[in-house]
CSV table of C-alpha atoms in Angstrom, one decimal:
chain,number,residue,atom,x,y,z
Z,1,MET,CA,105.5,82.9,110.6
Z,2,LEU,CA,106.5,86.1,108.7
Z,3,SER,CA,105.6,89.5,110.1
Z,4,ALA,CA,103.4,91.7,107.9
Z,5,GLN,CA,106.4,93.9,107.1
Z,6,GLU,CA,108.4,90.8,106.0
Z,7,ALA,CA,105.5,89.7,103.8
Z,8,PHE,CA,105.4,93.2,102.2
Z,9,GLN,CA,109.1,93.1,101.4
Z,10,LEU,CA,108.9,89.6,99.9
Z,11,ILE,CA,105.9,90.7,97.7
Z,12,LEU,CA,107.8,93.8,96.5
Z,13,LYS,CA,110.9,91.7,95.8
Z,14,THR,CA,109.0,89.1,93.9
Z,15,VAL,CA,106.5,91.1,91.8
Z,16,LYS,CA,108.1,92.9,88.9
Z,17,PRO,CA,106.5,95.9,87.2
Z,18,ALA,CA,104.8,95.0,84.0
Z,19,PRO,CA,106.6,95.7,80.7
Z,20,PRO,CA,105.7,99.1,79.3
Z,21,VAL,CA,103.2,99.3,76.5
Z,22,GLN,CA,102.3,102.3,74.2
Z,23,ARG,CA,98.7,103.6,74.6
Z,24,SER,CA,96.8,106.4,73.1
Z,25,LEU,CA,95.4,108.9,75.7
Z,26,PHE,CA,91.9,107.5,75.1
Z,27,ASP,CA,93.1,104.2,76.4
Z,28,ALA,CA,95.6,105.3,79.1
Z,29,TRP,CA,93.1,106.3,81.9
Z,30,HIS,CA,94.0,104.6,85.3
Z,31,CYS,CA,97.3,103.4,84.0
Z,32,VAL,CA,100.7,104.4,85.4
Z,33,LEU,CA,103.3,106.3,83.3
Z,34,ALA,CA,106.4,104.2,82.6
Z,35,GLU,CA,108.3,107.1,81.2
Z,36,GLY,CA,108.3,110.8,82.1
Z,37,THR,CA,107.1,113.4,79.5
Z,38,VAL,CA,108.1,116.9,78.6
Z,39,SER,CA,106.2,119.7,76.9
Z,40,ASP,CA,106.8,120.2,73.2
Z,41,LEU,CA,105.8,123.9,73.4
Z,42,ASN,CA,105.4,126.8,75.7
Z,43,ILE,CA,102.2,126.8,77.8
Z,44,PRO,CA,100.5,129.1,77.0
Z,45,PRO,CA,102.2,129.5,73.6
Z,46,PHE,CA,101.4,133.2,73.5
Z,47,ASP,CA,100.3,136.0,75.9
Z,48,LYS,CA,96.7,134.9,76.4
Z,49,ALA,CA,93.5,136.9,77.3
Z,50,LEU,CA,91.7,135.4,80.3
Z,51,MET,CA,88.4,137.2,79.7
Z,52,ASP,CA,86.4,139.1,77.0
Z,53,GLY,CA,87.3,142.8,76.9
Z,54,PHE,CA,90.0,145.1,75.4
Z,55,ALA,CA,93.8,144.5,75.1
Z,56,VAL,CA,95.4,147.7,76.4
Z,57,LYS,CA,98.7,149.3,77.3
Z,58,SER,CA,98.7,149.8,81.1
Z,59,SER,CA,100.6,153.0,80.7
Z,60,ASP,CA,97.5,154.6,79.2
Z,61,PHE,CA,95.7,154.4,82.6
Z,62,ARG,CA,97.7,156.8,84.8
Z,63,ASP,CA,94.5,158.2,86.2
Z,64,GLY,CA,92.4,155.0,85.9
Z,65,LYS,CA,90.5,156.2,82.8
Z,66,ALA,CA,91.2,156.2,79.1
Z,67,LYS,CA,89.6,156.8,75.7
Z,68,LEU,CA,91.2,154.6,73.1
Z,69,GLN,CA,90.9,154.0,69.4
Z,70,ILE,CA,89.8,150.4,68.5
Z,71,GLN,CA,92.2,148.8,65.9
Z,72,GLU,CA,90.7,145.4,65.4
Z,73,THR,CA,88.8,142.5,67.0
Z,74,ILE,CA,90.8,139.4,68.0
Z,75,TYR,CA,89.0,136.1,68.3
Z,76,ALA,CA,90.3,132.9,69.9
Z,77,GLY,CA,92.1,131.0,67.2
Z,78,SER,CA,93.1,134.1,65.2
Z,79,VAL,CA,96.3,136.1,65.2
Z,80,PRO,CA,96.6,139.8,65.9
Z,81,THR,CA,97.7,141.9,62.9
Z,82,ILE,CA,98.2,145.4,64.4
Z,83,ALA,CA,100.7,146.3,67.1
Z,84,LEU,CA,99.3,148.8,69.7
Z,85,GLN,CA,100.6,152.3,70.1
Z,86,SER,CA,99.8,154.6,73.0
Z,87,GLY,CA,96.1,155.5,72.8
Z,88,GLN,CA,95.1,152.4,70.9
Z,89,THR,CA,93.3,149.2,71.9
Z,90,SER,CA,92.0,146.0,70.3
Z,91,GLN,CA,88.8,144.2,71.3
Z,92,ILE,CA,89.7,140.7,72.4
Z,93,MET,CA,88.0,137.5,73.3
Z,94,THR,CA,88.8,134.9,76.0
Z,95,GLY,CA,91.7,132.7,74.9
Z,96,ALA,CA,92.9,134.9,72.1
Z,97,PRO,CA,96.5,136.1,71.8
Z,98,LEU,CA,97.3,139.7,72.9
Z,99,PRO,CA,98.6,142.0,70.2
Z,100,GLU,CA,102.1,143.3,70.3
Z,101,GLY,CA,102.4,146.3,72.6
Z,102,ALA,CA,99.5,145.2,74.9
Z,103,ASP,CA,100.3,144.1,78.5
Z,104,ALA,CA,96.9,143.9,80.1
Z,105,VAL,CA,93.2,143.2,79.4
Z,106,VAL,CA,90.3,145.3,80.7
Z,107,GLN,CA,87.1,143.3,81.0
Z,108,ILE,CA,84.2,144.3,78.8
Z,109,GLU,CA,82.0,145.4,81.8
Z,110,HIS,CA,84.2,148.5,82.3
Z,111,CYS,CA,84.0,149.6,78.7
Z,112,GLN,CA,81.6,151.9,76.8
Z,113,ILE,CA,82.0,151.4,73.1
Z,114,ASP,CA,81.3,154.1,70.5
Z,115,GLU,CA,80.8,152.1,67.3
Z,116,ALA,CA,80.6,155.1,65.1
Z,117,ALA,CA,83.9,156.6,66.3
Z,118,ARG,CA,85.5,153.2,66.6
Z,119,SER,CA,86.6,154.1,70.1
Z,120,VAL,CA,86.0,153.0,73.7
Z,121,LYS,CA,85.8,154.8,77.0
Z,122,ILE,CA,87.2,152.8,79.9
Z,123,ASP,CA,86.8,153.7,83.6
Z,124,THR,CA,88.4,150.9,85.6
Z,125,GLY,CA,90.9,152.5,87.9
Z,126,PRO,CA,94.6,151.8,87.7
Z,127,VAL,CA,95.6,149.0,85.3
Z,128,SER,CA,98.6,147.0,86.3
Z,129,PRO,CA,100.7,145.1,83.7
Z,130,GLY,CA,99.6,141.5,83.4
Z,131,LYS,CA,96.0,142.1,84.5
Z,132,ASN,CA,93.5,139.5,83.1
Z,133,MET,CA,96.1,137.8,81.0
Z,134,LEU,CA,98.4,134.7,81.2
Z,135,PRO,CA,101.9,135.4,79.9
Z,136,GLN,CA,103.5,133.2,77.4
Z,137,SER,CA,105.3,130.1,78.9
Z,138,SER,CA,104.2,131.1,82.5
Z,139,VAL,CA,102.7,127.6,83.0
Z,140,LEU,CA,105.4,125.6,81.3
Z,141,GLU,CA,108.3,126.3,79.0
Z,142,ALA,CA,109.0,124.1,76.0
Z,143,GLY,CA,111.1,121.1,77.1
Z,144,ALA,CA,110.0,121.4,80.7
Z,145,PRO,CA,108.9,118.1,82.5
Z,146,VAL,CA,105.2,117.6,82.6
Z,147,LEU,CA,104.6,114.3,84.4
Z,148,ALA,CA,107.1,111.9,86.0
Z,149,ALA,CA,107.3,108.1,85.5
Z,150,GLY,CA,105.1,106.5,88.1
Z,151,THR,CA,102.3,109.0,87.8
Z,152,PHE,CA,98.8,107.5,88.0
Z,153,LEU,CA,96.8,108.9,85.1
Z,154,ARG,CA,93.5,110.5,86.1
Z,155,PRO,CA,91.5,112.8,83.8
Z,156,GLN,CA,93.5,115.9,84.6
Z,157,GLU,CA,96.8,114.1,83.8
Z,158,ILE,CA,95.3,112.9,80.5
Z,159,GLY,CA,94.4,116.4,79.7
Z,160,ALA,CA,97.8,117.8,80.6
Z,161,LEU,CA,99.4,115.2,78.3
Z,162,ALA,CA,97.2,116.1,75.4
Z,163,GLU,CA,98.0,119.8,75.9
Z,164,THR,CA,101.7,119.3,76.0
Z,165,GLY,CA,102.0,117.1,72.9
Z,166,SER,CA,101.9,113.5,74.1
Z,167,PRO,CA,99.0,111.9,72.2
Z,168,THR,CA,100.5,108.5,73.0
Z,169,VAL,CA,102.4,107.5,76.2
Z,170,MET,CA,104.3,104.5,77.5
Z,171,VAL,CA,102.4,103.0,80.5
Z,172,ARG,CA,102.4,100.0,82.7
Z,173,PRO,CA,99.0,98.4,82.0
Z,174,ALA,CA,96.6,97.1,84.6
Z,175,PRO,CA,96.9,93.3,85.3
Z,176,THR,CA,94.3,90.7,84.7
Z,177,VAL,CA,93.4,89.1,88.0
Z,178,ALA,CA,91.6,85.7,88.0
Z,179,ILE,CA,89.4,84.8,91.0
Z,180,LEU,CA,88.7,81.3,92.1
Z,181,ALA,CA,86.6,80.5,95.1
Z,182,THR,CA,87.1,77.0,96.5
Z,183,GLY,CA,84.9,74.8,98.7
Z,184,ASP,CA,82.1,72.2,98.5
Z,185,GLU,CA,80.0,74.4,100.8
Z,186,LEU,CA,79.7,77.3,98.3
Z,187,VAL,CA,76.7,78.1,96.1
Z,188,ALA,CA,76.2,81.1,93.8
Z,189,PRO,CA,74.7,84.3,95.3
Z,190,GLU,CA,71.4,83.8,93.4
Z,191,GLU,CA,70.9,80.4,94.9
Z,192,ARG,CA,69.3,79.7,98.3
Z,193,PRO,CA,71.8,77.7,100.4
Z,194,GLN,CA,70.8,74.2,101.5
Z,195,PRO,CA,71.8,72.8,104.9
Z,196,GLY,CA,75.6,73.1,105.2
Z,197,GLN,CA,76.0,75.5,102.4
Z,198,ILE,CA,76.8,79.3,102.2
Z,199,ARG,CA,76.6,81.8,99.4
Z,200,ASN,CA,79.9,82.6,97.5
Z,201,SER,CA,80.3,86.2,98.8
Z,202,ASN,CA,84.1,86.2,98.3
Z,203,GLU,CA,84.1,86.1,94.6
Z,204,VAL,CA,82.0,89.2,94.0
Z,205,MET,CA,83.7,91.0,96.9
Z,206,LEU,CA,87.1,90.3,95.5
Z,207,HIS,CA,85.8,91.2,92.0
Z,208,THR,CA,84.9,94.7,93.3
Z,209,GLN,CA,88.2,95.1,95.3
Z,210,ILE,CA,90.1,94.3,92.1
Z,211,GLN,CA,88.2,96.9,90.2
Z,212,GLN,CA,88.9,99.4,93.0
Z,213,ALA,CA,92.6,98.6,92.6
Z,214,ASP,CA,92.3,99.6,88.9
Z,215,ALA,CA,92.9,96.0,87.8
Z,216,LEU,CA,90.8,93.7,85.5
Z,217,PRO,CA,89.0,90.9,87.3
Z,218,ARG,CA,88.4,87.5,85.7
Z,219,PRO,CA,85.9,85.5,87.8
Z,220,LEU,CA,86.3,81.7,87.4
Z,221,GLY,CA,83.5,80.5,89.6
Z,222,ILE,CA,83.7,77.8,92.2
Z,223,ALA,CA,86.3,75.0,92.4
Z,224,ARG,CA,85.1,72.0,94.4
Z,225,ASP,CA,87.2,70.2,97.0
Z,226,GLU,CA,88.2,67.6,94.5
Z,227,ARG,CA,91.7,67.5,93.0
Z,228,ASP,CA,90.8,67.2,89.3
Z,229,HIS,CA,88.3,69.9,89.3
Z,230,LEU,CA,90.5,72.3,91.4
Z,231,ARG,CA,93.5,71.4,89.1
Z,232,SER,CA,91.6,72.4,85.9
Z,233,LYS,CA,90.4,75.6,87.4
Z,234,ILE,CA,93.9,76.5,88.6
Z,235,GLN,CA,95.3,75.9,85.1
Z,236,GLU,CA,92.8,78.4,83.7
Z,237,GLY,CA,93.6,80.9,86.4
Z,238,LEU,CA,97.4,80.7,85.8
Z,239,LYS,CA,96.8,82.3,82.3
Z,240,SER,CA,96.2,85.6,84.0
Z,241,ASP,CA,98.7,88.0,85.5
Z,242,PHE,CA,97.4,87.2,89.0
Z,243,LEU,CA,95.4,84.3,90.4
Z,244,LEU,CA,93.5,84.8,93.7
Z,245,LEU,CA,92.2,81.6,95.3
Z,246,SER,CA,89.8,82.0,98.2
Z,247,GLY,CA,89.8,79.2,100.8
Z,248,GLY,CA,91.7,75.8,100.9
Z,249,VAL,CA,95.0,77.2,102.3
Z,250,SER,CA,94.8,76.2,105.9
Z,251,ALA,CA,95.8,72.8,107.4
Z,252,GLY,CA,92.5,70.9,107.0
Z,253,GLU,CA,92.1,67.5,105.2
Z,254,ARG,CA,90.5,69.3,102.2
Z,255,ASP,CA,92.8,72.3,102.1
Z,256,LEU,CA,94.2,71.2,98.7
Z,257,VAL,CA,95.3,74.5,97.3
Z,258,PRO,CA,99.0,74.6,98.3
Z,259,ALA,CA,99.6,71.1,97.0
Z,260,GLU,CA,97.8,71.7,93.7
Z,261,LEU,CA,99.7,74.9,93.1
Z,262,GLU,CA,103.0,73.1,93.7
Z,263,GLN,CA,101.8,70.4,91.2
Z,264,ALA,CA,101.2,73.2,88.7
Z,265,GLY,CA,104.8,74.4,89.0
Z,266,VAL,CA,104.1,77.4,91.3
Z,267,LYS,CA,107.0,78.3,93.6
Z,268,GLN,CA,105.9,79.1,97.1
Z,269,VAL,CA,107.3,82.4,98.4
Z,270,PHE,CA,105.6,82.3,101.8
Z,271,HIS,CA,102.8,80.6,103.7
Z,272,LYS,CA,101.3,82.1,106.9
Z,273,VAL,CA,101.7,85.6,108.2
Z,274,ASN,CA,101.6,86.7,111.8
Z,275,LEU,CA,98.4,88.8,111.8
Z,276,LYS,CA,94.7,88.5,112.7
Z,277,PRO,CA,92.7,88.0,110.6
Z,278,GLY,CA,94.5,86.4,107.7
Z,279,LYS,CA,97.2,84.0,109.2
Z,280,PRO,CA,96.9,81.3,106.4
Z,281,LEU,CA,97.8,83.7,103.6
Z,282,TRP,CA,99.8,82.0,100.8
Z,283,PHE,CA,101.9,83.7,98.1
Z,284,GLY,CA,103.8,82.2,95.2
Z,285,VAL,CA,104.9,82.8,91.6
Z,286,LEU,CA,104.8,80.8,88.4
Z,287,GLU,CA,107.6,81.6,85.9
Z,288,ARG,CA,105.9,81.0,82.6
Z,289,ALA,CA,107.5,80.1,79.3
Z,290,ASP,CA,106.6,83.5,77.7
Z,291,GLY,CA,108.6,85.3,80.4
Z,292,ASN,CA,105.5,86.9,82.0
Z,293,PRO,CA,105.1,85.5,85.5
Z,294,CYS,CA,101.8,84.8,87.2
Z,295,TYR,CA,101.6,85.8,90.8
Z,296,ILE,CA,99.3,83.7,93.0
Z,297,PHE,CA,97.7,84.5,96.4
Z,298,GLY,CA,95.9,81.9,98.4
Z,299,LEU,CA,93.5,83.9,100.6
Z,300,PRO,CA,91.7,82.6,103.7
Z,301,GLY,CA,88.2,81.5,103.0
Z,302,ASN,CA,86.6,83.6,105.8
Z,303,PRO,CA,85.4,86.8,104.1
Z,304,VAL,CA,86.9,89.3,106.5
Z,305,SER,CA,90.3,87.6,106.4
Z,306,SER,CA,90.1,87.5,102.6
Z,307,MET,CA,89.1,91.2,102.4
Z,308,VAL,CA,91.9,92.4,104.8
Z,309,CYS,CA,94.5,90.3,103.1
Z,310,PHE,CA,93.5,91.7,99.7
Z,311,GLU,CA,93.7,95.3,101.0
Z,312,LEU,CA,97.1,94.8,102.7
Z,313,PHE,CA,98.9,92.4,100.4
Z,314,VAL,CA,97.2,91.9,97.0
Z,315,ARG,CA,96.6,95.6,96.4
Z,316,THR,CA,100.3,96.1,97.2
Z,317,ALA,CA,101.3,93.5,94.6
Z,318,ILE,CA,98.9,95.0,92.0
Z,319,ARG,CA,100.3,98.5,92.6
Z,320,GLN,CA,103.9,97.1,92.3
Z,321,PHE,CA,102.9,95.4,89.0
Z,322,MET,CA,101.5,98.7,87.7
Z,323,GLY,CA,104.6,100.7,88.6
Z,324,PHE,CA,103.4,102.8,91.4
Z,325,PRO,CA,106.3,104.5,93.2
Z,326,SER,CA,104.8,103.8,96.6
Z,327,PRO,CA,102.9,100.5,96.3
Z,328,LYS,CA,102.4,99.7,100.0
Z,329,PRO,CA,99.2,100.8,101.7
Z,330,GLN,CA,99.0,104.2,103.2
Z,331,ILE,CA,99.6,104.3,107.0
Z,332,LEU,CA,98.7,107.3,109.2
Z,333,PRO,CA,98.2,107.9,112.9
Z,334,ALA,CA,94.6,108.3,114.0
Z,335,ARG,CA,93.1,109.1,117.3
Z,336,LEU,CA,90.7,106.6,118.9
Z,337,CYS,CA,87.2,108.0,119.3
Z,338,HIS,CA,86.2,105.4,121.9
Z,339,ASP,CA,87.9,102.8,124.2
Z,340,PHE,CA,88.9,99.5,122.6
Z,341,HIS,CA,90.1,96.2,124.0
Z,342,SER,CA,92.4,94.0,121.9
Z,343,SER,CA,93.7,90.6,122.8
Z,344,GLY,CA,95.5,87.7,121.1
Z,345,ASN,CA,98.9,86.3,120.3
Z,346,ARG,CA,99.1,88.0,116.9
Z,347,PRO,CA,98.9,91.7,115.8
Z,348,THR,CA,95.3,92.5,115.0
Z,349,TYR,CA,94.2,94.4,111.9
Z,350,GLN,CA,90.8,95.5,113.0
Z,351,PRO,CA,88.2,96.7,110.4
Z,352,ALA,CA,87.6,100.4,111.2
Z,353,GLN,CA,86.0,103.6,110.1
Z,354,VAL,CA,88.2,106.7,109.7
Z,355,LYS,CA,86.8,110.2,109.7
Z,356,TRP,CA,88.4,113.6,109.7
Z,357,GLU,CA,87.7,116.2,112.3
Z,358,ALA,CA,89.5,119.6,112.1
Z,359,GLY,CA,92.1,118.0,109.9
Z,360,GLU,CA,92.8,115.1,112.2
Z,361,ALA,CA,92.1,111.4,111.5
Z,362,ILE,CA,89.7,109.9,114.0
Z,363,VAL,CA,89.3,106.1,114.0
Z,364,SER,CA,86.4,103.9,115.3
Z,365,PRO,CA,87.4,100.2,115.4
Z,366,LEU,CA,84.3,98.3,114.4
Z,367,LYS,CA,82.7,95.5,116.5
Z,368,THR,CA,83.0,92.1,114.8
Z,369,MET,CA,82.0,88.6,115.6
Z,370,GLY,CA,85.2,87.4,113.9
Z,371,SER,CA,86.6,86.8,110.5
Z,372,ALA,CA,83.3,85.2,109.2
Z,373,ASP,CA,81.3,88.4,110.2
Z,374,LEU,CA,81.4,90.2,106.8
Z,375,HIS,CA,78.4,92.4,107.7
Z,376,SER,CA,80.5,94.1,110.5
Z,377,THR,CA,82.8,95.6,107.8
Z,378,VAL,CA,80.1,97.4,105.9
Z,379,GLN,CA,81.1,100.8,107.4
Z,380,ALA,CA,84.9,100.1,107.2
Z,381,ASN,CA,87.3,102.2,105.1
Z,382,ALA,CA,90.4,101.2,106.9
Z,383,VAL,CA,92.0,98.7,109.4
Z,384,ALA,CA,93.4,99.8,112.7
Z,385,LEU,CA,96.6,98.0,113.9
Z,386,PHE,CA,96.7,96.7,117.5
Z,387,PRO,CA,99.9,94.9,118.6
Z,388,THR,CA,100.1,91.5,120.1
Z,389,GLY,CA,98.8,91.1,123.7
Z,390,ASN,CA,95.9,91.7,126.0
Z,391,GLN,CA,95.5,95.5,126.3
Z,392,HIS,CA,92.9,98.2,126.8
Z,393,TYR,CA,93.3,101.3,124.6
Z,394,GLN,CA,91.7,104.4,125.9
Z,395,ALA,CA,89.8,107.0,123.8
Z,396,GLY,CA,92.2,109.7,122.6
Z,397,LEU,CA,95.2,107.4,122.1
Z,398,LYS,CA,96.8,107.4,118.7
Z,399,VAL,CA,97.1,104.1,116.7
Z,400,ASP,CA,98.2,103.3,113.2
Z,401,VAL,CA,95.6,102.8,110.5
Z,402,PHE,CA,95.8,101.5,106.9
Z,403,LEU,CA,93.4,103.3,104.6
Z,404,TRP,CA,91.8,101.5,101.7
């Protein structure tokens, strides 16, 4: 069996980043930049007032007071027309450009305006150059890099791109991910199971995990343990960028998925990984005629196994497809908050809850009845890694955790 690290490497070697597409900023949210961007102008493009008040020459405030003649009022969006000389000021609004000769802004609360005399008395104390203003190009100079390739686009990045003259960008789009649950025992969540049946929790769970991974889920329902039905469902799923099959990948008489994938032309990359839960994990690729591969994961049917394998391996593959610079799951050390006993002949990825106390990650491995006990994972936001063997871990020890 492969180690988890070997599985990661094969996934990263096999999955290719999606070809870049051009998107408007309105359609680029939660995509990943395929090309870096630069600013087409200085930011700000002029010396900019940061509050309402009066644009002044700081040299007029040697004793912290001044009486100045008002030349004009400058609004945001307008252009100053009068350069300031000593003893002069212009009233200015937030966001407006400072007039030539001004090097500071005094906020309106420190000013007494004499409308008749077109003058203002200011008592604010010493005024330093640059007060309450943002100098031209102090944020970015024209031609300076704004965002690098591989940047995940959140609202703040979208806004920065708009400000710096990139109304459209080249991005790697989110993949479509088909979901196919397999098994005669499955019924829809709205149905009451009959003897021998269980509800299809994996499909809706994976649907949500795919959305959390910023991909586009395509649920295909349930494929029965019958070759023709499974085959037709697989053919539909292979039209997507990814196909996730839940169940049917072990060694049982009705575990038909690997054989049917082979029949469909899918090349197996690996089958079985040395971890618990999730040992039966299957991964392969279909090279399609259009040049866009489909990547296929056969996930174990037990829900905890399916959930853990998605977070470790499928999410890595999706992030690789989308062009993230660091697609593998984040690993960090965390201190055990209570004793934990681990046993088994495979490394255990235990569902866990991570909290932060005084800046340190504290982990609580969750009690579980096994890979079928989905309810035990309700509080999980990570998995904690415990190596092979029968070992007691004392509270306070540090272990590796994978956040999700």
